[in-house]
mmCIF file of C-alpha atoms in Angstrom:
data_model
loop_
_atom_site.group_PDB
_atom_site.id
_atom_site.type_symbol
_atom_site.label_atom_id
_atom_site.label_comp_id
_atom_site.label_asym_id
_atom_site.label_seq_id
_atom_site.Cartn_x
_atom_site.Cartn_y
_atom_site.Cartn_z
ATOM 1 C CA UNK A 1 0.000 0.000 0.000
ATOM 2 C CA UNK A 2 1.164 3.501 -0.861
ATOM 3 C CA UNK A 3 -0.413 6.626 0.647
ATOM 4 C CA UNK A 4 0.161 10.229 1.581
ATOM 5 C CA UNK A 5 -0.477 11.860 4.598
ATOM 6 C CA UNK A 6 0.404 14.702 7.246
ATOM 7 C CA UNK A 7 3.221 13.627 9.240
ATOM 8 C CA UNK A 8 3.056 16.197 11.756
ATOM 9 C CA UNK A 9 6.330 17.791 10.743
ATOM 10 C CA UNK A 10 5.429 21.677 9.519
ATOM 11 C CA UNK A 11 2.453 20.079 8.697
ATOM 12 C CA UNK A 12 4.035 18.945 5.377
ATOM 13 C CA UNK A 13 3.299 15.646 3.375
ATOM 14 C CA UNK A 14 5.687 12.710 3.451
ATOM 15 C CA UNK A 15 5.811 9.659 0.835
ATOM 16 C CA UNK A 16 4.788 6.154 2.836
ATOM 17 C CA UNK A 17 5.143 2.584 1.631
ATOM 18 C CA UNK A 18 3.380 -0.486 4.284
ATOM 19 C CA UNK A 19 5.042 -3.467 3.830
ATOM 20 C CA UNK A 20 2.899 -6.351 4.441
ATOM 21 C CA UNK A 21 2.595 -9.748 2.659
ATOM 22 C CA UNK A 22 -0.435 -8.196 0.270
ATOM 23 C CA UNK A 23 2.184 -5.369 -0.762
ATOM 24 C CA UNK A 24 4.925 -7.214 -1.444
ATOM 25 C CA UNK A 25 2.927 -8.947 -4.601
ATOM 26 C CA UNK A 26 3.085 -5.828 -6.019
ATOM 27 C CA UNK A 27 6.290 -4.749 -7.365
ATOM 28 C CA UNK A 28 5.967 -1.026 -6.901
ATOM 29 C CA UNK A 29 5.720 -1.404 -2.845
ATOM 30 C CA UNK A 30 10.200 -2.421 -3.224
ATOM 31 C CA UNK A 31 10.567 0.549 -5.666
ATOM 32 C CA UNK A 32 9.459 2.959 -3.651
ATOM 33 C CA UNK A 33 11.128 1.963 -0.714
ATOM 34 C CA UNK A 34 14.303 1.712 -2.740
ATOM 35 C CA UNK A 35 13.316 5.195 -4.128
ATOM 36 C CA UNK A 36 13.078 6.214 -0.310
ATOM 37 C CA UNK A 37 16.595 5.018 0.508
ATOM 38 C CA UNK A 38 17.951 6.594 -2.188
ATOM 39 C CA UNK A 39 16.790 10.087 -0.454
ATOM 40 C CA UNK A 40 17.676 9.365 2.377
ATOM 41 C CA UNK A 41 21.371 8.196 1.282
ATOM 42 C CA UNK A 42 21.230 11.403 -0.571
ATOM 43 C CA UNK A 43 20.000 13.382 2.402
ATOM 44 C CA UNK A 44 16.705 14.556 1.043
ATOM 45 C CA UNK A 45 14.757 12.734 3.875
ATOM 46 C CA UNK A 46 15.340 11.073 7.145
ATOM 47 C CA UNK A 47 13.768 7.691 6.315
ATOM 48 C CA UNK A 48 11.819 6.414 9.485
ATOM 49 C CA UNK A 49 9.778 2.584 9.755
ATOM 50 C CA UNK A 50 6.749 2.179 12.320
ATOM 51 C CA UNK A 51 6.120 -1.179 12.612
ATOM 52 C CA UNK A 52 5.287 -4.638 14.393
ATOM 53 C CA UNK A 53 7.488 -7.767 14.639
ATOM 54 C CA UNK A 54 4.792 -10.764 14.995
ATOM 55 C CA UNK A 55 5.867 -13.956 17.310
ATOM 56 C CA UNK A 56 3.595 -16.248 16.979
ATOM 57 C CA UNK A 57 0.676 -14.988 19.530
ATOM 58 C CA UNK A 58 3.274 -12.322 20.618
ATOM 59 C CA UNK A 59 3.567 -8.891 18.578
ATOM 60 C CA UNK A 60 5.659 -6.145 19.560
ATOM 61 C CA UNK A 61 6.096 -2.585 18.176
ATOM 62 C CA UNK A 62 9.218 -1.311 16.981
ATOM 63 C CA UNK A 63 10.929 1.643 15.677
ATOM 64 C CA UNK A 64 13.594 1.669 12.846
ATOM 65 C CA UNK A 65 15.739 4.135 11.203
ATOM 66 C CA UNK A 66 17.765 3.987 7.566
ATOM 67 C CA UNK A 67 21.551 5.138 8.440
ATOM 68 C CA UNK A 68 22.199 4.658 5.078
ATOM 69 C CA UNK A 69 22.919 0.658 5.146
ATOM 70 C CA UNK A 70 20.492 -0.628 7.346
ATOM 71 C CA UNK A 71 17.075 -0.480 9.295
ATOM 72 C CA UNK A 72 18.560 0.489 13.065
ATOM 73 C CA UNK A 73 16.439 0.076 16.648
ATOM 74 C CA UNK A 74 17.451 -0.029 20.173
ATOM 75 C CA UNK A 75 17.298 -3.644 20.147
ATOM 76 C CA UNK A 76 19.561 -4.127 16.568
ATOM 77 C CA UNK A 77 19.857 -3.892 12.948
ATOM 78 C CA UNK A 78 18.307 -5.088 10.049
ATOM 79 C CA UNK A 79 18.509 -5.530 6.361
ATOM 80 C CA UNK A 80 15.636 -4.493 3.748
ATOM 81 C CA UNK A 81 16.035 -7.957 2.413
ATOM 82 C CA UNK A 82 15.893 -9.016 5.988
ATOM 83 C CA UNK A 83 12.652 -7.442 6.819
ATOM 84 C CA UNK A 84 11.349 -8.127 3.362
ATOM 85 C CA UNK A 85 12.182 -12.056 4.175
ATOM 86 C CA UNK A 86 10.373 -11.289 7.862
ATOM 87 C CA UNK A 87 6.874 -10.000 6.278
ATOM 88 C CA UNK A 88 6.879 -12.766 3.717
ATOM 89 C CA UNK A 89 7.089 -15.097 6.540
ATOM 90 C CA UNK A 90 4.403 -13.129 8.506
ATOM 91 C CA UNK A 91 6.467 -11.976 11.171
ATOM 92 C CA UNK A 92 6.843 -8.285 10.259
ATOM 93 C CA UNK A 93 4.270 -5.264 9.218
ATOM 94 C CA UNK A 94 5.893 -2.047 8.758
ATOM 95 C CA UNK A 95 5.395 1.573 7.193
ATOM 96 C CA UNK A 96 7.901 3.437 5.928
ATOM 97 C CA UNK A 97 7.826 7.224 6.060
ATOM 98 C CA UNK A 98 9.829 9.888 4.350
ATOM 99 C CA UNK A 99 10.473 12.738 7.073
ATOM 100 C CA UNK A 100 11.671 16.199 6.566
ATOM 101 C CA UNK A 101 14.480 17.152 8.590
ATOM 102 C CA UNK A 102 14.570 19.502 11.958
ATOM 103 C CA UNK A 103 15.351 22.568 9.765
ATOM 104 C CA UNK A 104 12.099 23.575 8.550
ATOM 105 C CA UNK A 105 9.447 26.012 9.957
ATOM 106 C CA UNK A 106 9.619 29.968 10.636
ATOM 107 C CA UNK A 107 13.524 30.270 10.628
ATOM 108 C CA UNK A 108 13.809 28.252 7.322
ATOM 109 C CA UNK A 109 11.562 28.868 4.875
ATOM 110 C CA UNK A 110 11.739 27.056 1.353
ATOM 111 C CA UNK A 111 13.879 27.790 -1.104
ATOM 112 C CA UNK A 112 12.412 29.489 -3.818
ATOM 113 C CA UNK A 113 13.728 29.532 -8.028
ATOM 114 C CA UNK A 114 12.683 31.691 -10.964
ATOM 115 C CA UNK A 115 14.605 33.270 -13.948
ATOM 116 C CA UNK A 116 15.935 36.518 -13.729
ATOM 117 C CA UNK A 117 14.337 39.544 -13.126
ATOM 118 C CA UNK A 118 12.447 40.797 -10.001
ATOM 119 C CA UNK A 119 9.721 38.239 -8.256
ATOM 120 C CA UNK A 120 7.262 40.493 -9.240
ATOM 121 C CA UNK A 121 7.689 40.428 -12.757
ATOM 122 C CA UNK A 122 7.241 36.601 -13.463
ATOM 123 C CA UNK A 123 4.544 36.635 -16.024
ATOM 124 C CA UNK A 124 4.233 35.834 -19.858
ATOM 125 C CA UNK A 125 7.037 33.759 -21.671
ATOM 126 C CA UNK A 126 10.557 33.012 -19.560
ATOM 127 C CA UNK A 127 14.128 32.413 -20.763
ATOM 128 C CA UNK A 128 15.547 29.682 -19.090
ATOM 129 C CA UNK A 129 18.885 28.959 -18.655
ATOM 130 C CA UNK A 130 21.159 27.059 -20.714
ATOM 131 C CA UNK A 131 24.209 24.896 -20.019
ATOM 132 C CA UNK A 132 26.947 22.526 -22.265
ATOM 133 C CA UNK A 133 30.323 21.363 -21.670
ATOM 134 C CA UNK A 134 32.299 24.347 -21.684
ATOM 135 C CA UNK A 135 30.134 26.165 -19.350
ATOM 136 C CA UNK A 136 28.452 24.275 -17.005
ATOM 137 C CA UNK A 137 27.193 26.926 -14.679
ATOM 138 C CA UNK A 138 23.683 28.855 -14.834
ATOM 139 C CA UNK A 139 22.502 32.547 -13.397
ATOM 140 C CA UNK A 140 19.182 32.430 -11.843
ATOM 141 C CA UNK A 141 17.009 34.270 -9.402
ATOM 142 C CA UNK A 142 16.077 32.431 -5.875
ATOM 143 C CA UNK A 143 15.576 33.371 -2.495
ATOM 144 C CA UNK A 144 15.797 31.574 0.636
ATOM 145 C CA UNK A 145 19.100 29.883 -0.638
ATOM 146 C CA UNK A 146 21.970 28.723 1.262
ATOM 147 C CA UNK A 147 25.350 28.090 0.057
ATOM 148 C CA UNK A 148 25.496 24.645 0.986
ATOM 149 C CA UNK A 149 22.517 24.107 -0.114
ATOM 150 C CA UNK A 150 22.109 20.651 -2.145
ATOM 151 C CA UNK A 151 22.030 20.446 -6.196
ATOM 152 C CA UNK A 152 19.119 18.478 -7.038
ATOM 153 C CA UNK A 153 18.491 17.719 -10.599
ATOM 154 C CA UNK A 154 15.512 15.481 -11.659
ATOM 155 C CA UNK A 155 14.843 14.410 -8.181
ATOM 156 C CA UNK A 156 18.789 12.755 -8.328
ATOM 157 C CA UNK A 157 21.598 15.242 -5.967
ATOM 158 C CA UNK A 158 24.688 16.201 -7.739
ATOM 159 C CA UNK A 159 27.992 17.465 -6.531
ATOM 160 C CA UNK A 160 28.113 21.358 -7.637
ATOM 161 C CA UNK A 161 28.444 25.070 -5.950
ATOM 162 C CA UNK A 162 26.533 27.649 -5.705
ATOM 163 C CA UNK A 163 27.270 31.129 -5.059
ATOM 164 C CA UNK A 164 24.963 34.102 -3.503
ATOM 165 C CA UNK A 165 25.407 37.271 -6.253
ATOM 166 C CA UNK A 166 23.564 40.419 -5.508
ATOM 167 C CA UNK A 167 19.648 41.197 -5.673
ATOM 168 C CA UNK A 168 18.357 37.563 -4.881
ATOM 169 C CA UNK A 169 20.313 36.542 -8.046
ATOM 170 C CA UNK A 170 22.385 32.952 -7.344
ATOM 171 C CA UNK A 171 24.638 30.766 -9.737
ATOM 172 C CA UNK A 172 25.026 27.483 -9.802
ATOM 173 C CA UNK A 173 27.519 25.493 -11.320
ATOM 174 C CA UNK A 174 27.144 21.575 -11.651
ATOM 175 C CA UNK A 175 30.327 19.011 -11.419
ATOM 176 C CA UNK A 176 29.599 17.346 -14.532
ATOM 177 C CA UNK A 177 26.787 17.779 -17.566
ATOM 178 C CA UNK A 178 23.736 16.059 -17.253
ATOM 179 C CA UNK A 179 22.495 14.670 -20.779
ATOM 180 C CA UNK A 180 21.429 17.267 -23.151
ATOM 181 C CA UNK A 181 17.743 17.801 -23.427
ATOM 182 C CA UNK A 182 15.478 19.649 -20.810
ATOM 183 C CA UNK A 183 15.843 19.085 -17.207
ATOM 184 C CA UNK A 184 14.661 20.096 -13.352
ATOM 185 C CA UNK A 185 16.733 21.316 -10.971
ATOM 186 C CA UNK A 186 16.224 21.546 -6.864
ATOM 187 C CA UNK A 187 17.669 23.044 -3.866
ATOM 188 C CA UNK A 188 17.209 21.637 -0.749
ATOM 189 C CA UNK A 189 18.142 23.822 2.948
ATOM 190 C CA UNK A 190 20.339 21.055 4.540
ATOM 191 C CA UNK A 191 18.088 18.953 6.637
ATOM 192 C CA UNK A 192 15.435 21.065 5.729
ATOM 193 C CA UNK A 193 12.706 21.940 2.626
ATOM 194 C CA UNK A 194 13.140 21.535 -1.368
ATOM 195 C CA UNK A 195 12.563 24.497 -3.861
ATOM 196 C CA UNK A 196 10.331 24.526 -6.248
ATOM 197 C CA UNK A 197 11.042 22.940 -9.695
ATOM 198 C CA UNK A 198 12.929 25.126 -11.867
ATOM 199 C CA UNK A 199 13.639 24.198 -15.947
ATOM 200 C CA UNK A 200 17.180 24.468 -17.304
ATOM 201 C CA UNK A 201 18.558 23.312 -20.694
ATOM 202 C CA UNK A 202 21.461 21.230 -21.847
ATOM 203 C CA UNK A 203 23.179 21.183 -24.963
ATOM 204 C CA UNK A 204 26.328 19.776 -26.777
ATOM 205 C CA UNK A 205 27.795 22.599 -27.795
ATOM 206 C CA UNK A 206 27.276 26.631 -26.824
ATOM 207 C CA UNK A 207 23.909 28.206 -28.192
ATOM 208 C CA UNK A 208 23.888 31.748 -29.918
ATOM 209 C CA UNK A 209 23.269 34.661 -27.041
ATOM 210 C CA UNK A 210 20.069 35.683 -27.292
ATOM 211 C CA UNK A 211 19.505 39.255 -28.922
ATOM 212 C CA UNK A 212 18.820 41.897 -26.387
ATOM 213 C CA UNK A 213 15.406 42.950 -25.972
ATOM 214 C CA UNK A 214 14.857 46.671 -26.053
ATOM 215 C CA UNK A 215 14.429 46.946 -22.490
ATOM 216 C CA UNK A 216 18.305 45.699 -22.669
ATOM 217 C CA UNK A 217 19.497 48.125 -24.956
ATOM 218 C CA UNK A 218 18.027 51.152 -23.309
ATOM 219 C CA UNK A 219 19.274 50.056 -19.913
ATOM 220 C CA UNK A 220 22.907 48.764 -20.835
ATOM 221 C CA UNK A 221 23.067 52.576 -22.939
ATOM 222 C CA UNK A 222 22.229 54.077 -19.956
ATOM 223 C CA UNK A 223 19.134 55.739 -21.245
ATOM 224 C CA UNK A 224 16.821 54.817 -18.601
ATOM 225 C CA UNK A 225 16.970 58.444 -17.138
ATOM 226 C CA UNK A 226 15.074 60.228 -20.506
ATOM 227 C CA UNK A 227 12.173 57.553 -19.833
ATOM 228 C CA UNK A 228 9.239 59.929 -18.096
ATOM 229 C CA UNK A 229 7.283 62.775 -19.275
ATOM 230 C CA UNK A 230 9.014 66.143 -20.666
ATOM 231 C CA UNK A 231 7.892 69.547 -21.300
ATOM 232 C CA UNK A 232 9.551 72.485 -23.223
ATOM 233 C CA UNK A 233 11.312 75.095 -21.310
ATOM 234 C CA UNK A 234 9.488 78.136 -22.961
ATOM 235 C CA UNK A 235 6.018 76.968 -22.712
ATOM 236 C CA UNK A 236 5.948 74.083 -20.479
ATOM 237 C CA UNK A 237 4.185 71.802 -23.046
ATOM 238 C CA UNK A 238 1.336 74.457 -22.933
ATOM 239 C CA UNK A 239 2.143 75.782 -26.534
ATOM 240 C CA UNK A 240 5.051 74.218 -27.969
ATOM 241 C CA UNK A 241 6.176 70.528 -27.212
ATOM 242 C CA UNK A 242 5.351 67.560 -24.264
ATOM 243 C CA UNK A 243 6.830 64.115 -24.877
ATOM 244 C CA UNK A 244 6.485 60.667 -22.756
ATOM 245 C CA UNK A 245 8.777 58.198 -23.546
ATOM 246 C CA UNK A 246 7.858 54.884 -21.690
ATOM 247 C CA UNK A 247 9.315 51.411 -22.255
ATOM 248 C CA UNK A 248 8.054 47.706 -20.981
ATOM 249 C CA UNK A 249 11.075 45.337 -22.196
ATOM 250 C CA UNK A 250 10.181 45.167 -25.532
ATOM 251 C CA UNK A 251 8.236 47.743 -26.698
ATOM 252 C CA UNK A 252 8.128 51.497 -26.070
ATOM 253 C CA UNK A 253 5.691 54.000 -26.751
ATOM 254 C CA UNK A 254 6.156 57.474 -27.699
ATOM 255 C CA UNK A 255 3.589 60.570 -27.191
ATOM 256 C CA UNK A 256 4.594 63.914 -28.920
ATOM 257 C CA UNK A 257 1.835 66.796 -28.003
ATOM 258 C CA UNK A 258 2.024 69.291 -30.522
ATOM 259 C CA UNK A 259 -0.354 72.259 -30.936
ATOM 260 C CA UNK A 260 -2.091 70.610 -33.633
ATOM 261 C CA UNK A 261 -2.230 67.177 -31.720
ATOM 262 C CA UNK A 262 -0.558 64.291 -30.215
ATOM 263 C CA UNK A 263 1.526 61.924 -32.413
ATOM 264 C CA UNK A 264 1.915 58.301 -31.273
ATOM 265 C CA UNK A 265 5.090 56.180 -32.183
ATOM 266 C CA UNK A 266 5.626 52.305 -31.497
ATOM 267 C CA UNK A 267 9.447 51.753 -31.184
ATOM 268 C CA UNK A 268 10.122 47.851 -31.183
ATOM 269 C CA UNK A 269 13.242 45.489 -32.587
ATOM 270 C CA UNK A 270 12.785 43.638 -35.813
ATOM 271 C CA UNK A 271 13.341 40.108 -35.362
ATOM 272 C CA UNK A 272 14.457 39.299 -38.735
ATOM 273 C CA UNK A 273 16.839 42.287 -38.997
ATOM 274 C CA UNK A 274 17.908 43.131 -35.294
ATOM 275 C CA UNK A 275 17.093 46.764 -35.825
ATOM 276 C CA UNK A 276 15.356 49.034 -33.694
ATOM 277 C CA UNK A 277 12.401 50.198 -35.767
ATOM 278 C CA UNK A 278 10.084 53.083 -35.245
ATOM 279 C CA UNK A 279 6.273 53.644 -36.895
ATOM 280 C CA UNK A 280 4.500 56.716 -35.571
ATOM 281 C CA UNK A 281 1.683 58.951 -36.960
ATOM 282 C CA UNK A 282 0.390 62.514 -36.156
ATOM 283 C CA UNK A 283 -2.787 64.221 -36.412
ATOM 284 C CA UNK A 284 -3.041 65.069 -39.486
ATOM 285 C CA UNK A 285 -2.811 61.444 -41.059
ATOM 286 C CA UNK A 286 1.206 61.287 -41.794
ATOM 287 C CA UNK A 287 3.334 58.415 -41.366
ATOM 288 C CA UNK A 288 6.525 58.358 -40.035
ATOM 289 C CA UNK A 289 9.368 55.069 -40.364
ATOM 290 C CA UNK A 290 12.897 54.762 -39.492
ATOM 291 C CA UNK A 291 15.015 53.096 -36.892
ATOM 292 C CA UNK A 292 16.692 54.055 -33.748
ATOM 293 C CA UNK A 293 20.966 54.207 -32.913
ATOM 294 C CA UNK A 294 21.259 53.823 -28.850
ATOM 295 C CA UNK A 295 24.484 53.060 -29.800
ATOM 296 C CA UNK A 296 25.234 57.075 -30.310
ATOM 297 C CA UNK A 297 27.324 58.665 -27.538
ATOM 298 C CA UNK A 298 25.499 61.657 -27.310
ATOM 299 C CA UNK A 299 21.862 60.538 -27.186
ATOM 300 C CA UNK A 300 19.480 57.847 -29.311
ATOM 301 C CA UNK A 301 18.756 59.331 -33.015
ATOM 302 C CA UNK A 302 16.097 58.218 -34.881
ATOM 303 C CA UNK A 303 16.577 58.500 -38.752
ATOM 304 C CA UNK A 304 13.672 57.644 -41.836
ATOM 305 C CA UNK A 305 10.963 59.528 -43.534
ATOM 306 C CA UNK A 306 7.373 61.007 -42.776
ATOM 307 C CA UNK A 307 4.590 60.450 -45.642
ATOM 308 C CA UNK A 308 1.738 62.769 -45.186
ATOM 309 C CA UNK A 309 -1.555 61.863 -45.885
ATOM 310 C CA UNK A 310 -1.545 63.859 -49.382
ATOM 311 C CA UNK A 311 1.553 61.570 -50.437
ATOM 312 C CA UNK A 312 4.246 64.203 -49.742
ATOM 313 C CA UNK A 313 7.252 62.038 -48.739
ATOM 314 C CA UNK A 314 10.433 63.239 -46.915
ATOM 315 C CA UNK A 315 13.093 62.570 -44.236
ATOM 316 C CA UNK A 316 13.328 63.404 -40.652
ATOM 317 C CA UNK A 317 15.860 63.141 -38.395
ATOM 318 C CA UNK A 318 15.148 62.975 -34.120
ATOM 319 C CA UNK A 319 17.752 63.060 -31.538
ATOM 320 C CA UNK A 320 17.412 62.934 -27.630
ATOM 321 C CA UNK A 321 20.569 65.042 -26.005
ATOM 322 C CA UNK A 322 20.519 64.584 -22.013
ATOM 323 C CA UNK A 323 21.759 67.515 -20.361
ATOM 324 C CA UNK A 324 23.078 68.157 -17.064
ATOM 325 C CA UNK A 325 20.020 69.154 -14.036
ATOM 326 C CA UNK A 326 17.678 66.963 -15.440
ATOM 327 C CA UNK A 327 17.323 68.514 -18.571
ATOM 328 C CA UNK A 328 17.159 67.291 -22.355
ATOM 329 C CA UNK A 329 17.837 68.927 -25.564
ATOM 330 C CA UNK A 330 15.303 67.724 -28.100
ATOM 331 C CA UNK A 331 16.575 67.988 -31.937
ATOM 332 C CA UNK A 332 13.945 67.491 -34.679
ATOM 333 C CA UNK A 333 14.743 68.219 -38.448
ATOM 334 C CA UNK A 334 16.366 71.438 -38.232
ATOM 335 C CA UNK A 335 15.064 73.022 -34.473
ATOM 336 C CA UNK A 336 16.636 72.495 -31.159
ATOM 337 C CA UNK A 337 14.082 72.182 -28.397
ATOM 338 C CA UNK A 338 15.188 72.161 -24.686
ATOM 339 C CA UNK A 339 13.035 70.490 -22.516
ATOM 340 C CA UNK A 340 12.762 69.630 -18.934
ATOM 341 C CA UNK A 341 11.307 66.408 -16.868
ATOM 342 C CA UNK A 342 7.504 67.257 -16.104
#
């Protein structure tokens, strides 16, 4: 018989197996105490039997523990295949219980995984690591994480290290590759609770980086601070010019409030091309293309071309200048705007 119950520890659940002569015709009852050992061995559980020992018209409870090799009481030691040989014989009836270990509760909470980027912001698709042979180490985000903690991967522990970086980021760095293909990884508190299941990938060989997203490129550039909502210096956006520039990873949106209106831009990366492309349109019905440099020392420029509604075509240059105080020098076609943070 195989069941799940509270065992009173934290009030968490523990795996059981009853070994009786009914359980033993069915093959699963051995593998899952064999699957119990092997956490315990591996220090994932403290592996505990209750049981009886039947004499005849004489029973008597008793209490084991797995050190690893045997089943050990206060009156001895057994074997597995000495109390399997003892229940097929009638003489022994036991459960055996997975327990966690004494460092659970308030003081140790569970380990927690999850890629990177603030707890928060886990939603929609995520990146998971990857790992091959010449890099066998992977950058995650986890809290609740010792350094000692062990490396579990697909329920198996592995010899590895870990390391504690800055803002609830960790590494870890395996001993040896698992085989490629998709796999789980664990952390366990010594003596104490698993994490959470957390997906990593294996290869043969090193994968192409990833392209930045345009979250990325605005951050690494250092153009986070003209993100926000600007007014011109002369009329304070009343008259002359306002412009929000926001950004969510990979898209940003662009509001320029005119006197005749507000034009809306979309600024997004091409995945075919890797460049940073721009589409906006303005009141009066004209487009206007191009794509973005951050790559510029002195501020993003946007070059293309505006096509009004009438089909007059031509091109436009855009270039964000920060200034000292907080202040930004907006250049569009041939006029110099300065502007200040609203």
């Amino acid at each position: 018989m195989v069941e799940e119950h509270s065992t009173g520890y934290s009030g968490a659940f523990a795996r059981q197996a009853t070994l009786n002569q009914a359980s033993l015709a069915k093959p699963i009852t051995l593998d899952i105490v064999n699957a119990l050992e092997q956490s315990a061995r591996e220090e994932a559980i403290i592996l505990a039997v209750s049981g009886v020992m039947i004499d005849g018209n004489y029973a008597q409870a008793i209490s084991l523990r797995f050190d690893g090799q045997e089943y050990v009481s206060s009156i001895g030691s057994r074997t597995q295949e000495e109390l399997v040989a003892l229940t097929r014989e009638g003489k022994f009836i036991g459960t055996f219980t997975g327990h966690h270990g004494v460092n659970t509760g308030f003081d140790h909470p569970q380990p927690a995984l999850w890629t990177l980027s603030p707890i928060h912001e886990q939603s929609g698709p995520q990146e998971f690591p990857n790992i091959h042979s010449e890099q066998l180490s992977m950058t995650l985000s986890g809290r609740h994480v010792d350094v000692d903690a062990h490396i579990i991967v697909n329920g198996r522990r592995m010899d590895g290290t870990i390391k504690l970086l800055e803002e609830e980021m960790i590494s870890v760095e395996l001993a040896e590759r698992p085989a490629a293909g998709m796999h789980l990884l664990q952390l366990q508190t010594p003596g104490g609770l698993i994490s959470n299941d957390f997906i990593f990938h294996v290869t043969e060989t090193p994968q192409p980086a990833p392209r930045p997203t345009l979250g990325e490129i605005v951050k690494d550039g250092g153009w986070n601070k003209l993100l926000g909502d600007w007014v011109d210096v002369g009329t304070r956006g009343e008259f002359r010019l306002s412009l929000n520039w926001k950004i969510k990873n990979q898209l940003t949106k662009k509001y320029f409030t005119q006197q005749a209106g507000a034009t809306i831009a979309s600024i997004n990366i091409d995945p075919s091309s890797g460049e940073i492309v721009h589409f906006g349109i303005n009141p009066l019905g004209a487009s206007i293309t191009g794509t973005w440099n951050f790559a510029i020392k002195e501020g993003p420029r946007f070059d293309g071309k505006f096509l009004s509604a009438e089909g007059a075509e031509g091109e436009l240059s855009i270039q964000m200048v920060p200034q000292e105080n907080d202040a930004l020098l907006f250049k569009i076609a041939q006029s110099n705007i300065s502007m200040i943070r609203k």
